Amino acid sequence: MTALERLREVLGGLVDTEPAALEAARSDRSGHAAQGRPLAVVHAETVEHVQQTLRIATATGTPVVVRGAGTGLAGAANAGSGEIVLSTARMTRVLEVRPEDLLAVVEPGILNADLNTELDRYGLWWAPDPASREISTVGGNIATGAGGLLCAKYGVVRDAVLAVDLVLADGRLLHLGHRSVKGVTGLDLTSLVIGSEGTLGVIVGATLRLRRRVEGEVCTLAALFPGVRDAAAASAAVTAAGAQPAIMELMDAASLEAVHALLGIPAPVPGAAQLTIRTDGPAARAEAERIVGVLRAAGGDVAWSADAEEGERLLAIRRSMHAAMASLGTTLIEDVSVPRSAMPAMFDEIARIEQAYGIRIPTVAHAGDGNLHPNFIIDGDEVPPHIWEAAGELFRAALRLGGTLTGEHGIGTLKSRWLAEELGDDQWELQRQIVRVFDPQGILNPGKVFAPHD
Amino acid sequence: MTALERLREVLGGLVDTEPAALEAARSDRSGHAAQGRPLAVVHAETVEHVQQTLRIATATGTPVVVRGAGTGLAGAANAGSGEIVLSTARMTRVLEVRPEDLLAVVEPGILNADLNTELDRYGLWWAPDPASREISTVGGNIATGAGGLLCAKYGVVRDAVLAVDLVLADGRLLHLGHRSVKGVTGLDLTSLVIGSEGTLGVIVGATLRLRRRVEGEVCTLAALFPGVRDAAAASAAVTAAGAQPAIMELMDAASLEAVHALLGIPAPVPGAAQLTIRTDGPAARAEAERIVGVLRAAGGDVAWSADAEEGERLLAIRRSMHAAMASLGTTLIEDVSVPRSAMPAMFDEIARIEQAYGIRIPTVAHAGDGNLHPNFIIDGDEVPPHIWEAAGELFRAALRLGGTLTGEHGIGTLKSRWLAEELGDDQWELQRQIVRVFDPQGILNPGKVFAPHD
């Protein structure tokens, strides 16, 4: 029997071979699509379904691509010819919420926003807030080690997961981690799984570390600067002054222009860049006032408000960024991260690369944590070679500045060719061997992350 | 040539075979000592010394035990017959402090307290604060994944390390992690090394994530309760009320009696237990007032102060715990951790075990994060079998409550026999295989952590 026949025999109607489903599983939000169509999409509804699928995949040597909502930006969940798509999107239950322990146990397919709606009833929230939170799953957030806007103050996924249930390639179920806040028993495999992009196993459950809803005022500031370097220096000055904004977002001139055009508001002063900052918690207003001082001293034209509606208006420009980029063409969103003080230097590098390649690279940054999203705008679906060259220069610049080639999107297929440059050959090989301990046959997401490189 | 001869040839005077040095390397602060004496102590002063030592160890198949200040509580750094002790205690330099990026780069041998003295000049601190901070090294803190009193609010080592330089068993140097706050490039080997207790490689450098000194008032509270269960329930109520103390320590009746006796102050009411709580930051006083309310509602007799001297007086009883235990005999300090709401149940289990074995188990707890330190008092150096049996029951009780057998001290030699019970055989074997990827010959800390078990 073929793998597909076995899947049908064991999993029946959960095995989907509708052309539309297969086609959808080829691509994610990166714009990249895998070659060919996968064999089938298995819509797992239970842990046992996941185990059955993996046992069949192991027995038949069939590759498996795990998929949540398909909102990734690096192609890690894209499935092609001969591959089984194992979808956990139907595993959406919240199994437990324990306010007294600030934890929740969930299935992987629940959307980040749906989880937070549920938690809000308890006055709790799960801090990781990728921009995709309305449409991305908690399992996908864990598999990619997702970040978001609030990370500098409230942490990334890595800070917010206590335990993970993982099904190995051969179908065995492991319980990694524990429900206690502290624990140093053996190696920290929970952390190893976070950000492993489907290469180590299938996340079928997670114990999440929650926070209590932040009470008190929220203050929002928007500041315009003559150029992006000034804005970057000002954001570094905010951090250096000891302030801890909940959100600190930077938009360069090209981003700002594109958003203004999309929203139909008057064009900004040419070259102007913007910082948008939010403070919260018991010291929100005092911090906002302190930050206003820092921004003005750095040459910023500052507006700020403690009013919720006015605050949303000030944030609206930043929130329209993705739509503005989409209006310009197909977007390759990059994701380098550098030490915060290196942001002005990173913007210099971007300007240099723009000049060298004769392109514009509209860039936004989570300035509070040094994570930049330079956007390459292209025509059609294929990233042309000179754009990849420019992106390669960008990655190397980030590495020279002590940073990394991906802050929160992952390696997937799109960045695997640069992985060894960052890790070094010895570490690359060591990591690949660790993957082989989990998946000796190499059937989990083959060709992703640790793809052969020059 | 023997391993010792080769070491002498290459490392000369750094190779120490003085009987006192060899004897000292046999034991740590757990009271446990390894069988026999090690071959030599190598006092590495540079990364190259570490690499040279490991190349010789690999070439000769000689086991290596890495050691910092020897303050461990699980025997992981104890070296015996035929082993090389690789000490990083002389590698004490602070290589970089970057206030603007809230990071420091240090060598592993610097003492936690010395680092913090240096950082204080910049208005910064490294949050991990094990009770041993005056005498333990940063490298040892990382190798054990150390915790401390401030963890519930300010995190453990795992939250405070961005990158680690690791020398593998064969002498190769790897740079794990990066200087940026965010990063999801490949597998998170930095987290894997944290708490790996010398089994994966030798930590020769670390990039630490720093915090700004907390400004504002500090309030300290001490509350007496009729019994330990009341105190545990009150601490859970503080957490459940949404307060976030910097410190929340619980002492049971036996601990409290021992400290009162040591300090020569009148004996406490029989059976009484104490909570000591500290709040800090901008909302310190408001939080303290709220906590006073919670504690009184829970039946506590509360004293509190925002005065520094009076605060230290209130904390003095808790700070005398270790000395009080030492005055009673040899102490086996246990380290289970459970979800916070399970603390009353864990104290019930301790009471049950005390009764079943006819012993007292004075217990303190970092109540803010559910980490308990039950103390077994013994005569002499050897832990008698019935005490190990009682400890085993304690571990199993913690596991049943969703906890773990070590919150912050590690597995070392003393808990390796229970490791597979917590991990399960599949995960235990998988972890051992990961260790073998780093150390194929098995020369790093052999017999520790992943020791053979029943």
JSON list of N, CA and C in Angstrom, two decimals, chain B residues 48-108:
[
{"chain": "B", "resi": 48, "resn": "GLU", "atom": "N", "xyz": [42.21, 29.35, 25.19]},
{"chain": "B", "resi": 48, "resn": "GLU", "atom": "CA", "xyz": [43.18, 28.42, 24.61]},
{"chain": "B", "resi": 48, "resn": "GLU", "atom": "C", "xyz": [43.60, 27.34, 25.63]},
{"chain": "B", "resi": 49, "resn": "HIS", "atom": "N", "xyz": [43.75, 27.73, 26.89]},
{"chain": "B", "resi": 49, "resn": "HIS", "atom": "CA", "xyz": [44.08, 26.72, 27.91]},
{"chain": "B", "resi": 49, "resn": "HIS", "atom": "C", "xyz": [42.97, 25.66, 28.00]},
{"chain": "B", "resi": 50, "resn": "VAL", "atom": "N", "xyz": [41.75, 26.11, 27.91]},
{"chain": "B", "resi": 50, "resn": "VAL", "atom": "CA", "xyz": [40.62, 25.17, 27.97]},
{"chain": "B", "resi": 50, "resn": "VAL", "atom": "C", "xyz": [40.68, 24.24, 26.77]},
{"chain": "B", "resi": 51, "resn": "GLN", "atom": "N", "xyz": [40.94, 24.83, 25.60]},
{"chain": "B", "resi": 51, "resn": "GLN", "atom": "CA", "xyz": [41.00, 24.01, 24.38]},
{"chain": "B", "resi": 51, "resn": "GLN", "atom": "C", "xyz": [42.14, 22.99, 24.44]},
{"chain": "B", "resi": 52, "resn": "GLN", "atom": "N", "xyz": [43.30, 23.44, 24.92]},
{"chain": "B", "resi": 52, "resn": "GLN", "atom": "CA", "xyz": [44.45, 22.54, 25.03]},
{"chain": "B", "resi": 52, "resn": "GLN", "atom": "C", "xyz": [44.13, 21.37, 25.96]},
{"chain": "B", "resi": 53, "resn": "THR", "atom": "N", "xyz": [43.52, 21.69, 27.07]},
{"chain": "B", "resi": 53, "resn": "THR", "atom": "CA", "xyz": [43.18, 20.64, 28.04]},
{"chain": "B", "resi": 53, "resn": "THR", "atom": "C", "xyz": [42.24, 19.61, 27.42]},
{"chain": "B", "resi": 54, "resn": "LEU", "atom": "N", "xyz": [41.24, 20.12, 26.70]},
{"chain": "B", "resi": 54, "resn": "LEU", "atom": "CA", "xyz": [40.25, 19.20, 26.13]},
{"chain": "B", "resi": 54, "resn": "LEU", "atom": "C", "xyz": [40.83, 18.38, 24.98]},
{"chain": "B", "resi": 55, "resn": "ARG", "atom": "N", "xyz": [41.75, 18.97, 24.23]},
{"chain": "B", "resi": 55, "resn": "ARG", "atom": "CA", "xyz": [42.37, 18.18, 23.16]},
{"chain": "B", "resi": 55, "resn": "ARG", "atom": "C", "xyz": [43.16, 17.02, 23.74]},
{"chain": "B", "resi": 56, "resn": "ILE", "atom": "N", "xyz": [43.85, 17.29, 24.84]},
{"chain": "B", "resi": 56, "resn": "ILE", "atom": "CA", "xyz": [44.61, 16.21, 25.50]},
{"chain": "B", "resi": 56, "resn": "ILE", "atom": "C", "xyz": [43.65, 15.18, 26.09]},
{"chain": "B", "resi": 57, "resn": "ALA", "atom": "N", "xyz": [42.57, 15.65, 26.68]},
{"chain": "B", "resi": 57, "resn": "ALA", "atom": "CA", "xyz": [41.59, 14.72, 27.26]},
{"chain": "B", "resi": 57, "resn": "ALA", "atom": "C", "xyz": [41.00, 13.82, 26.17]},
{"chain": "B", "resi": 58, "resn": "THR", "atom": "N", "xyz": [40.68, 14.43, 25.03]},
{"chain": "B", "resi": 58, "resn": "THR", "atom": "CA", "xyz": [40.12, 13.65, 23.92]},
{"chain": "B", "resi": 58, "resn": "THR", "atom": "C", "xyz": [41.14, 12.65, 23.40]},
{"chain": "B", "resi": 59, "resn": "ALA", "atom": "N", "xyz": [42.37, 13.11, 23.22]},
{"chain": "B", "resi": 59, "resn": "ALA", "atom": "CA", "xyz": [43.41, 12.23, 22.66]},
{"chain": "B", "resi": 59, "resn": "ALA", "atom": "C", "xyz": [43.69, 11.04, 23.58]},
{"chain": "B", "resi": 60, "resn": "THR", "atom": "N", "xyz": [43.53, 11.26, 24.88]},
{"chain": "B", "resi": 60, "resn": "THR", "atom": "CA", "xyz": [43.87, 10.20, 25.83]},
{"chain": "B", "resi": 60, "resn": "THR", "atom": "C", "xyz": [42.64, 9.53, 26.43]},
{"chain": "B", "resi": 61, "resn": "GLY", "atom": "N", "xyz": [41.45, 9.99, 26.01]},
{"chain": "B", "resi": 61, "resn": "GLY", "atom": "CA", "xyz": [40.22, 9.41, 26.55]},
{"chain": "B", "resi": 61, "resn": "GLY", "atom": "C", "xyz": [40.06, 9.63, 28.05]},
{"chain": "B", "resi": 62, "resn": "THR", "atom": "N", "xyz": [40.55, 10.77, 28.53]},
{"chain": "B", "resi": 62, "resn": "THR", "atom": "CA", "xyz": [40.50, 11.05, 29.97]},
{"chain": "B", "resi": 62, "resn": "THR", "atom": "C", "xyz": [39.27, 11.89, 30.33]},
{"chain": "B", "resi": 63, "resn": "PRO", "atom": "N", "xyz": [38.50, 11.49, 31.33]},
{"chain": "B", "resi": 63, "resn": "PRO", "atom": "CA", "xyz": [37.32, 12.28, 31.72]},
{"chain": "B", "resi": 63, "resn": "PRO", "atom": "C", "xyz": [37.69, 13.65, 32.27]},
{"chain": "B", "resi": 64, "resn": "VAL", "atom": "N", "xyz": [36.82, 14.62, 32.02]},
{"chain": "B", "resi": 64, "resn": "VAL", "atom": "CA", "xyz": [37.04, 16.00, 32.46]},
{"chain": "B", "resi": 64, "resn": "VAL", "atom": "C", "xyz": [35.84, 16.49, 33.27]},
{"chain": "B", "resi": 65, "resn": "VAL", "atom": "N", "xyz": [36.12, 17.05, 34.42]},
{"chain": "B", "resi": 65, "resn": "VAL", "atom": "CA", "xyz": [35.08, 17.65, 35.24]},
{"chain": "B", "resi": 65, "resn": "VAL", "atom": "C", "xyz": [35.33, 19.16, 35.29]},
{"chain": "B", "resi": 66, "resn": "VAL", "atom": "N", "xyz": [34.40, 19.94, 34.75]},
{"chain": "B", "resi": 66, "resn": "VAL", "atom": "CA", "xyz": [34.56, 21.40, 34.76]},
{"chain": "B", "resi": 66, "resn": "VAL", "atom": "C", "xyz": [34.12, 21.91, 36.12]},
{"chain": "B", "resi": 67, "resn": "ARG", "atom": "N", "xyz": [34.84, 22.91, 36.59]},
{"chain": "B", "resi": 67, "resn": "ARG", "atom": "CA", "xyz": [34.58, 23.40, 37.94]},
{"chain": "B", "resi": 67, "resn": "ARG", "atom": "C", "xyz": [34.77, 24.91, 38.00]},
{"chain": "B", "resi": 68, "resn": "GLY", "atom": "N", "xyz": [33.82, 25.60, 38.64]},
{"chain": "B", "resi": 68, "resn": "GLY", "atom": "CA", "xyz": [33.98, 27.02, 38.89]},
{"chain": "B", "resi": 68, "resn": "GLY", "atom": "C", "xyz": [34.43, 27.20, 40.33]},
{"chain": "B", "resi": 69, "resn": "ALA", "atom": "N", "xyz": [33.52, 27.69, 41.19]},
{"chain": "B", "resi": 69, "resn": "ALA", "atom": "CA", "xyz": [33.89, 27.91, 42.58]},
{"chain": "B", "resi": 69, "resn": "ALA", "atom": "C", "xyz": [33.57, 26.71, 43.47]},
{"chain": "B", "resi": 70, "resn": "GLY", "atom": "N", "xyz": [32.97, 25.68, 42.90]},
{"chain": "B", "resi": 70, "resn": "GLY", "atom": "CA", "xyz": [32.68, 24.49, 43.70]},
{"chain": "B", "resi": 70, "resn": "GLY", "atom": "C", "xyz": [31.58, 24.68, 44.72]},
{"chain": "B", "resi": 71, "resn": "THR", "atom": "N", "xyz": [30.61, 25.56, 44.40]},
{"chain": "B", "resi": 71, "resn": "THR", "atom": "CA", "xyz": [29.54, 25.82, 45.36]},
{"chain": "B", "resi": 71, "resn": "THR", "atom": "C", "xyz": [28.24, 25.08, 45.02]},
{"chain": "B", "resi": 72, "resn": "GLY", "atom": "N", "xyz": [28.33, 24.16, 44.08]},
{"chain": "B", "resi": 72, "resn": "GLY", "atom": "CA", "xyz": [27.14, 23.41, 43.66]},
{"chain": "B", "resi": 72, "resn": "GLY", "atom": "C", "xyz": [26.52, 22.62, 44.80]},
{"chain": "B", "resi": 73, "resn": "LEU", "atom": "N", "xyz": [25.27, 22.24, 44.62]},
{"chain": "B", "resi": 73, "resn": "LEU", "atom": "CA", "xyz": [24.54, 21.52, 45.66]},
{"chain": "B", "resi": 73, "resn": "LEU", "atom": "C", "xyz": [24.05, 20.17, 45.18]},
{"chain": "B", "resi": 74, "resn": "ALA", "atom": "N", "xyz": [24.59, 19.69, 44.04]},
{"chain": "B", "resi": 74, "resn": "ALA", "atom": "CA", "xyz": [24.15, 18.39, 43.53]},
{"chain": "B", "resi": 74, "resn": "ALA", "atom": "C", "xyz": [25.32, 17.50, 43.12]},
{"chain": "B", "resi": 75, "resn": "GLY", "atom": "N", "xyz": [26.54, 17.95, 43.39]},
{"chain": "B", "resi": 75, "resn": "GLY", "atom": "CA", "xyz": [27.70, 17.11, 43.12]},
{"chain": "B", "resi": 75, "resn": "GLY", "atom": "C", "xyz": [28.18, 17.10, 41.67]},
{"chain": "B", "resi": 76, "resn": "ALA", "atom": "N", "xyz": [27.66, 17.99, 40.83]},
{"chain": "B", "resi": 76, "resn": "ALA", "atom": "CA", "xyz": [28.02, 17.94, 39.41]},
{"chain": "B", "resi": 76, "resn": "ALA", "atom": "C", "xyz": [29.48, 18.29, 39.15]},
{"chain": "B", "resi": 77, "resn": "ALA", "atom": "N", "xyz": [30.10, 19.05, 40.03]},
{"chain": "B", "resi": 77, "resn": "ALA", "atom": "CA", "xyz": [31.48, 19.48, 39.80]},
{"chain": "B", "resi": 77, "resn": "ALA", "atom": "C", "xyz": [32.48, 18.70, 40.66]},
{"chain": "B", "resi": 78, "resn": "ASN", "atom": "N", "xyz": [32.03, 17.60, 41.24]},
{"chain": "B", "resi": 78, "resn": "ASN", "atom": "CA", "xyz": [32.93, 16.79, 42.07]},
{"chain": "B", "resi": 78, "resn": "ASN", "atom": "C", "xyz": [33.73, 15.83, 41.19]},
{"chain": "B", "resi": 79, "resn": "ALA", "atom": "N", "xyz": [35.05, 15.80, 41.39]},
{"chain": "B", "resi": 79, "resn": "ALA", "atom": "CA", "xyz": [35.91, 14.98, 40.54]},
{"chain": "B", "resi": 79, "resn": "ALA", "atom": "C", "xyz": [36.59, 13.89, 41.35]},
{"chain": "B", "resi": 80, "resn": "GLY", "atom": "N", "xyz": [36.68, 12.69, 40.74]},
{"chain": "B", "resi": 80, "resn": "GLY", "atom": "CA", "xyz": [37.29, 11.57, 41.43]},
{"chain": "B", "resi": 80, "resn": "GLY", "atom": "C", "xyz": [38.42, 10.95, 40.63]},
{"chain": "B", "resi": 81, "resn": "SER", "atom": "N", "xyz": [38.72, 9.70, 40.95]},
{"chain": "B", "resi": 81, "resn": "SER", "atom": "CA", "xyz": [39.86, 8.98, 40.37]},
{"chain": "B", "resi": 81, "resn": "SER", "atom": "C", "xyz": [39.91, 9.07, 38.86]},
{"chain": "B", "resi": 82, "resn": "GLY", "atom": "N", "xyz": [41.11, 9.40, 38.36]},
{"chain": "B", "resi": 82, "resn": "GLY", "atom": "CA", "xyz": [41.33, 9.35, 36.92]},
{"chain": "B", "resi": 82, "resn": "GLY", "atom": "C", "xyz": [40.77, 10.53, 36.15]},
{"chain": "B", "resi": 83, "resn": "GLU", "atom": "N", "xyz": [40.18, 11.51, 36.85]},
{"chain": "B", "resi": 83, "resn": "GLU", "atom": "CA", "xyz": [39.55, 12.63, 36.14]},
{"chain": "B", "resi": 83, "resn": "GLU", "atom": "C", "xyz": [40.43, 13.88, 36.19]},
{"chain": "B", "resi": 84, "resn": "ILE", "atom": "N", "xyz": [40.33, 14.66, 35.10]},
{"chain": "B", "resi": 84, "resn": "ILE", "atom": "CA", "xyz": [40.97, 15.98, 35.08]},
{"chain": "B", "resi": 84, "resn": "ILE", "atom": "C", "xyz": [39.95, 17.00, 35.56]},
{"chain": "B", "resi": 85, "resn": "VAL", "atom": "N", "xyz": [40.34, 17.85, 36.49]},
{"chain": "B", "resi": 85, "resn": "VAL", "atom": "CA", "xyz": [39.48, 18.96, 36.89]},
{"chain": "B", "resi": 85, "resn": "VAL", "atom": "C", "xyz": [39.90, 20.17, 36.06]},
{"chain": "B", "resi": 86, "resn": "LEU", "atom": "N", "xyz": [38.95, 20.71, 35.31]},
{"chain": "B", "resi": 86, "resn": "LEU", "atom": "CA", "xyz": [39.24, 21.90, 34.49]},
{"chain": "B", "resi": 86, "resn": "LEU", "atom": "C", "xyz": [38.58, 23.08, 35.18]},
{"chain": "B", "resi": 87, "resn": "SER", "atom": "N", "xyz": [39.40, 23.88, 35.84]},
{"chain": "B", "resi": 87, "resn": "SER", "atom": "CA", "xyz": [38.86, 25.00, 36.61]},
{"chain": "B", "resi": 87, "resn": "SER", "atom": "C", "xyz": [38.87, 26.27, 35.76]},
{"chain": "B", "resi": 88, "resn": "THR", "atom": "N", "xyz": [37.74, 26.97, 35.72]},
{"chain": "B", "resi": 88, "resn": "THR", "atom": "CA", "xyz": [37.68, 28.26, 35.03]},
{"chain": "B", "resi": 88, "resn": "THR", "atom": "C", "xyz": [37.66, 29.41, 36.04]},
{"chain": "B", "resi": 89, "resn": "ALA", "atom": "N", "xyz": [38.02, 29.10, 37.29]},
{"chain": "B", "resi": 89, "resn": "ALA", "atom": "CA", "xyz": [37.91, 30.10, 38.35]},
{"chain": "B", "resi": 89, "resn": "ALA", "atom": "C", "xyz": [38.84, 31.30, 38.15]},
{"chain": "B", "resi": 90, "resn": "ARG", "atom": "N", "xyz": [39.90, 31.12, 37.35]},
{"chain": "B", "resi": 90, "resn": "ARG", "atom": "CA", "xyz": [40.81, 32.25, 37.13]},
{"chain": "B", "resi": 90, "resn": "ARG", "atom": "C", "xyz": [40.39, 33.12, 35.94]},
{"chain": "B", "resi": 91, "resn": "MET", "atom": "N", "xyz": [39.38, 32.69, 35.21]},
{"chain": "B", "resi": 91, "resn": "MET", "atom": "CA", "xyz": [38.93, 33.48, 34.06]},
{"chain": "B", "resi": 91, "resn": "MET", "atom": "C", "xyz": [37.84, 34.43, 34.54]},
{"chain": "B", "resi": 92, "resn": "THR", "atom": "N", "xyz": [38.29, 35.58, 35.07]},
{"chain": "B", "resi": 92, "resn": "THR", "atom": "CA", "xyz": [37.36, 36.44, 35.82]},
{"chain": "B", "resi": 92, "resn": "THR", "atom": "C", "xyz": [37.11, 37.80, 35.17]},
{"chain": "B", "resi": 93, "resn": "ARG", "atom": "N", "xyz": [37.53, 37.96, 33.94]},
{"chain": "B", "resi": 93, "resn": "ARG", "atom": "CA", "xyz": [37.44, 39.30, 33.37]},
{"chain": "B", "resi": 93, "resn": "ARG", "atom": "C", "xyz": [36.02, 39.66, 32.90]},
{"chain": "B", "resi": 94, "resn": "VAL", "atom": "N", "xyz": [35.68, 40.93, 33.07]},
{"chain": "B", "resi": 94, "resn": "VAL", "atom": "CA", "xyz": [34.51, 41.51, 32.41]},
{"chain": "B", "resi": 94, "resn": "VAL", "atom": "C", "xyz": [35.04, 42.11, 31.12]},
{"chain": "B", "resi": 95, "resn": "LEU", "atom": "N", "xyz": [34.66, 41.55, 29.98]},
{"chain": "B", "resi": 95, "resn": "LEU", "atom": "CA", "xyz": [35.25, 41.97, 28.72]},
{"chain": "B", "resi": 95, "resn": "LEU", "atom": "C", "xyz": [34.57, 43.20, 28.13]},
{"chain": "B", "resi": 96, "resn": "GLU", "atom": "N", "xyz": [33.30, 43.35, 28.45]},
{"chain": "B", "resi": 96, "resn": "GLU", "atom": "CA", "xyz": [32.53, 44.46, 27.87]},
{"chain": "B", "resi": 96, "resn": "GLU", "atom": "C", "xyz": [31.33, 44.72, 28.76]},
{"chain": "B", "resi": 97, "resn": "VAL", "atom": "N", "xyz": [30.98, 46.00, 28.93]},
{"chain": "B", "resi": 97, "resn": "VAL", "atom": "CA", "xyz": [29.68, 46.34, 29.50]},
{"chain": "B", "resi": 97, "resn": "VAL", "atom": "C", "xyz": [29.06, 47.36, 28.55]},
{"chain": "B", "resi": 98, "resn": "ARG", "atom": "N", "xyz": [27.87, 47.12, 28.06]},
{"chain": "B", "resi": 98, "resn": "ARG", "atom": "CA", "xyz": [27.19, 48.00, 27.11]},
{"chain": "B", "resi": 98, "resn": "ARG", "atom": "C", "xyz": [25.87, 48.46, 27.70]},
{"chain": "B", "resi": 99, "resn": "PRO", "atom": "N", "xyz": [25.90, 49.56, 28.44]},
{"chain": "B", "resi": 99, "resn": "PRO", "atom": "CA", "xyz": [24.66, 50.01, 29.07]},
{"chain": "B", "resi": 99, "resn": "PRO", "atom": "C", "xyz": [23.57, 50.28, 28.02]},
{"chain": "B", "resi": 100, "resn": "GLU", "atom": "N", "xyz": [23.98, 50.80, 26.84]},
{"chain": "B", "resi": 100, "resn": "GLU", "atom": "CA", "xyz": [22.97, 51.15, 25.83]},
{"chain": "B", "resi": 100, "resn": "GLU", "atom": "C", "xyz": [22.29, 49.90, 25.27]},
{"chain": "B", "resi": 101, "resn": "ASP", "atom": "N", "xyz": [22.96, 48.76, 25.36]},
{"chain": "B", "resi": 101, "resn": "ASP", "atom": "CA", "xyz": [22.35, 47.51, 24.88]},
{"chain": "B", "resi": 101, "resn": "ASP", "atom": "C", "xyz": [21.96, 46.58, 26.02]},
{"chain": "B", "resi": 102, "resn": "LEU", "atom": "N", "xyz": [22.15, 47.05, 27.24]},
{"chain": "B", "resi": 102, "resn": "LEU", "atom": "CA", "xyz": [21.83, 46.24, 28.43]},
{"chain": "B", "resi": 102, "resn": "LEU", "atom": "C", "xyz": [22.47, 44.86, 28.33]},
{"chain": "B", "resi": 103, "resn": "LEU", "atom": "N", "xyz": [23.75, 44.82, 27.97]},
{"chain": "B", "resi": 103, "resn": "LEU", "atom": "CA", "xyz": [24.45, 43.54, 27.94]},
{"chain": "B", "resi": 103, "resn": "LEU", "atom": "C", "xyz": [25.88, 43.68, 28.46]},
{"chain": "B", "resi": 104, "resn": "ALA", "atom": "N", "xyz": [26.41, 42.56, 28.90]},
{"chain": "B", "resi": 104, "resn": "ALA", "atom": "CA", "xyz": [27.82, 42.48, 29.30]},
{"chain": "B", "resi": 104, "resn": "ALA", "atom": "C", "xyz": [28.38, 41.17, 28.77]},
{"chain": "B", "resi": 105, "resn": "VAL", "atom": "N", "xyz": [29.66, 41.20, 28.43]},
{"chain": "B", "resi": 105, "resn": "VAL", "atom": "CA", "xyz": [30.35, 39.98, 28.01]},
{"chain": "B", "resi": 105, "resn": "VAL", "atom": "C", "xyz": [31.38, 39.66, 29.08]},
{"chain": "B", "resi": 106, "resn": "VAL", "atom": "N", "xyz": [31.32, 38.45, 29.62]},
{"chain": "B", "resi": 106, "resn": "VAL", "atom": "CA", "xyz": [32.19, 38.11, 30.75]},
{"chain": "B", "resi": 106, "resn": "VAL", "atom": "C", "xyz": [32.84, 36.75, 30.54]},
{"chain": "B", "resi": 107, "resn": "GLU", "atom": "N", "xyz": [33.91, 36.55, 31.27]},
{"chain": "B", "resi": 107, "resn": "GLU", "atom": "CA", "xyz": [34.50, 35.22, 31.38]},
{"chain": "B", "resi": 107, "resn": "GLU", "atom": "C", "xyz": [33.73, 34.44, 32.46]},
{"chain": "B", "resi": 108, "resn": "PRO", "atom": "N", "xyz": [33.84, 33.11, 32.43]},
{"chain": "B", "resi": 108, "resn": "PRO", "atom": "CA", "xyz": [32.96, 32.31, 33.30]},
{"chain": "B", "resi": 108, "resn": "PRO", "atom": "C", "xyz": [33.31, 32.33, 34.79]}
]
